[in-house]
Each structure stands twice: as structure tokens, then as C-alpha cells.
CSV table of C-alpha atoms in Angstrom, one decimal:
chain,number,residue,atom,x,y,z
Y,1133,UNK,CA,104.2,141.9,98.6
Y,1134,UNK,CA,100.9,141.1,100.3
Y,1135,UNK,CA,98.7,138.4,98.9
Y,1136,UNK,CA,96.1,140.9,97.7
Y,1137,UNK,CA,98.7,143.1,96.1
Y,1138,UNK,CA,100.3,140.1,94.4
Y,1139,UNK,CA,96.9,139.0,93.0
Y,1140,UNK,CA,96.2,142.5,91.7
Y,1141,UNK,CA,99.7,142.7,90.1
Y,1142,UNK,CA,99.3,139.3,88.5
Y,1143,UNK,CA,95.9,140.1,87.2
Y,1144,UNK,CA,97.1,143.4,85.7
Y,1145,UNK,CA,100.2,141.7,84.1
Y,1146,UNK,CA,98.0,139.0,82.5
Y,1147,UNK,CA,95.5,141.6,81.2
Y,1148,UNK,CA,98.4,143.7,79.7
Y,1149,UNK,CA,100.3,140.8,78.2
Y,1150,UNK,CA,100.6,141.0,74.4
Y,1151,UNK,CA,98.1,138.8,72.6
Y,1152,UNK,CA,100.9,137.2,70.6
Y,1153,UNK,CA,102.5,135.9,73.8
Y,1154,UNK,CA,99.3,134.4,74.9
Y,1155,UNK,CA,98.5,132.9,71.5
Y,1156,UNK,CA,102.0,131.4,71.0
Y,1157,UNK,CA,102.0,127.7,70.1
Y,1158,UNK,CA,104.3,124.8,70.5
Y,1159,UNK,CA,105.9,122.7,67.8
Y,1160,UNK,CA,104.2,119.5,68.7
Y,1161,UNK,CA,101.8,119.8,65.7
Y,1162,UNK,CA,104.6,119.2,63.2
Y,1163,UNK,CA,105.9,115.8,62.1
Y,1164,UNK,CA,109.7,115.8,62.3
Y,1165,UNK,CA,109.9,112.3,60.8
Y,1166,UNK,CA,108.7,113.7,57.4
Y,1167,UNK,CA,111.2,116.4,56.6
Y,1168,UNK,CA,111.2,117.9,53.1
Y,1169,UNK,CA,113.0,120.5,51.0
Y,1170,UNK,CA,111.3,122.7,48.3
Y,1171,UNK,CA,112.2,125.6,46.2
Y,1172,UNK,CA,109.7,128.2,45.0
Y,1173,UNK,CA,108.6,131.8,44.6
Y,1174,UNK,CA,107.5,133.7,47.6
Y,1175,UNK,CA,103.9,135.0,47.1
Y,1176,UNK,CA,103.3,136.7,50.4
Y,1177,UNK,CA,105.4,137.4,53.5
Y,1178,UNK,CA,105.0,138.8,57.0
Y,1179,UNK,CA,107.9,140.0,59.2
Y,1180,UNK,CA,106.3,140.3,62.6
Y,1181,UNK,CA,105.9,138.6,65.9
Y,1182,UNK,CA,105.4,135.9,67.0
Y,1183,UNK,CA,106.9,134.4,63.8
Y,1184,UNK,CA,107.8,135.5,60.3
Y,1185,UNK,CA,105.8,133.7,57.7
Y,1186,UNK,CA,105.8,133.2,54.0
Y,1187,UNK,CA,103.4,131.8,51.5
Y,1188,UNK,CA,105.1,130.1,48.6
Y,1189,UNK,CA,104.2,128.2,45.4
Y,1190,UNK,CA,106.3,125.1,45.1
Y,1191,UNK,CA,105.8,121.9,43.1
Y,1192,UNK,CA,102.3,123.0,42.0
Y,1193,UNK,CA,101.2,123.5,45.6
Y,1194,UNK,CA,100.6,126.7,47.7
Y,1195,UNK,CA,102.4,126.4,51.1
Y,1196,UNK,CA,102.2,128.4,54.3
Y,1197,UNK,CA,105.6,128.3,56.0
Y,1198,UNK,CA,106.3,129.3,59.6
Y,1199,UNK,CA,109.7,130.8,60.1
Y,1200,UNK,CA,111.6,132.2,63.1
Y,1201,UNK,CA,110.7,135.3,65.1
Y,1202,UNK,CA,111.9,138.6,63.5
Y,1203,UNK,CA,114.6,139.1,66.1
Y,1204,UNK,CA,116.2,135.8,65.3
Y,1205,UNK,CA,115.8,136.3,61.6
Y,1206,UNK,CA,117.6,139.6,61.7
Y,1207,UNK,CA,120.3,138.3,64.0
Y,1208,UNK,CA,121.1,135.6,61.4
Y,1209,UNK,CA,121.0,137.9,58.5
Y,1210,UNK,CA,117.5,137.3,57.1
Y,1211,UNK,CA,115.8,140.6,56.7
Y,1212,UNK,CA,112.2,141.5,55.5
Y,1213,UNK,CA,113.7,142.4,52.1
Y,1214,UNK,CA,115.1,138.9,51.7
Y,1215,UNK,CA,111.7,137.2,52.1
Y,1216,UNK,CA,109.8,139.7,50.1
Y,1217,UNK,CA,107.2,138.6,47.6
Y,1218,UNK,CA,108.7,137.7,44.2
Y,1219,UNK,CA,111.9,136.3,45.7
Y,1220,UNK,CA,112.8,132.7,45.2
Y,1221,UNK,CA,114.0,130.6,48.1
Y,1222,UNK,CA,114.6,127.0,49.3
Y,1223,UNK,CA,113.2,125.8,52.6
Y,1224,UNK,CA,113.8,122.7,54.7
Y,1225,UNK,CA,111.1,121.9,57.2
Y,1226,UNK,CA,108.4,119.6,58.7
Y,1227,UNK,CA,104.8,119.4,57.6
Y,1228,UNK,CA,102.0,120.1,60.0
Y,1229,UNK,CA,100.2,117.0,61.2
Y,1230,UNK,CA,96.6,118.3,60.5
Y,1231,UNK,CA,97.1,121.3,58.1
Y,1232,UNK,CA,98.3,119.8,54.8
Y,1233,UNK,CA,99.5,123.2,53.4
Y,1234,UNK,CA,101.5,124.3,56.5
Y,1235,UNK,CA,105.1,123.6,57.6
Y,1236,UNK,CA,107.6,124.7,60.2
Y,1237,UNK,CA,110.9,125.7,58.6
Y,1238,UNK,CA,114.3,124.7,60.1
Y,1239,UNK,CA,116.4,126.6,57.6
Y,1240,UNK,CA,115.9,128.8,54.5
Y,1241,UNK,CA,118.3,129.4,51.6
Y,1242,UNK,CA,118.1,133.0,50.4
Y,1243,UNK,CA,120.4,134.4,47.8
Y,1244,UNK,CA,122.6,131.3,47.9
Y,1245,UNK,CA,123.1,131.6,51.7
Y,1246,UNK,CA,121.7,129.0,54.1
Y,1247,UNK,CA,120.2,130.6,57.2
Y,1248,UNK,CA,119.4,128.4,60.3
Y,1249,UNK,CA,116.2,129.4,61.9
Y,1250,UNK,CA,116.0,127.3,65.1
């Protein structure tokens, strides 16, 4: 591949890359020294890339929890139906260092079954 052809190819690949891949974040913003577990009712959920997410009421606080990508959730038995609004679940995770209502979830308990997400 010539240098010009390669540059054109790389430019096109970058332009066509999905926004979710470009916007993906690392886990450095979560404090793994402050793990916690809460149980609550799911108020809102999304089952889409780059990560599934739920909003949940727990201990008088509304939380935003970041779960695994849909492919990993499904591979481990966690379907969109299991994290649907109205369901109750338990989560174990780490709080965000600058967003007091957000946490990254390591595992979730749905219907009595513990599902590892990482």
C-alpha cells in the first residue's frame, strides 16, 4: 500500500468509525478502594453499546450505574428483560470520583443469580 493510499484509507476508516468507539472511556474515573453494594428498584435501563446502563433508587438516592456491553451481558445470561424498569436487583461496584451519583458495576444479582460483568 503506498503512503498516499494508506493515508486515504486511514482517514476514511477514522471518518466511518462508530461514535461509540471513539467516545469510549476508561475506568480510571472510578474509585476501586470504595466498593459498595446496594439493592433497589430499576427506574430506567438501556441495553445498547458501548455499555448497558441502569438508573436505580437505592437508600434514598437515585444512582446511574454503568454495566457491561450488551454482548457480554447476553453471554453471561443478563438480558434486557432482566434489567427492565420495575425489576429489583443488587449491584456491587465502585463510585465515580467526580460524579457522586454514578458507579461502575462489577457484578449484578438478578432473580437471585449473581452475574459477573467484568
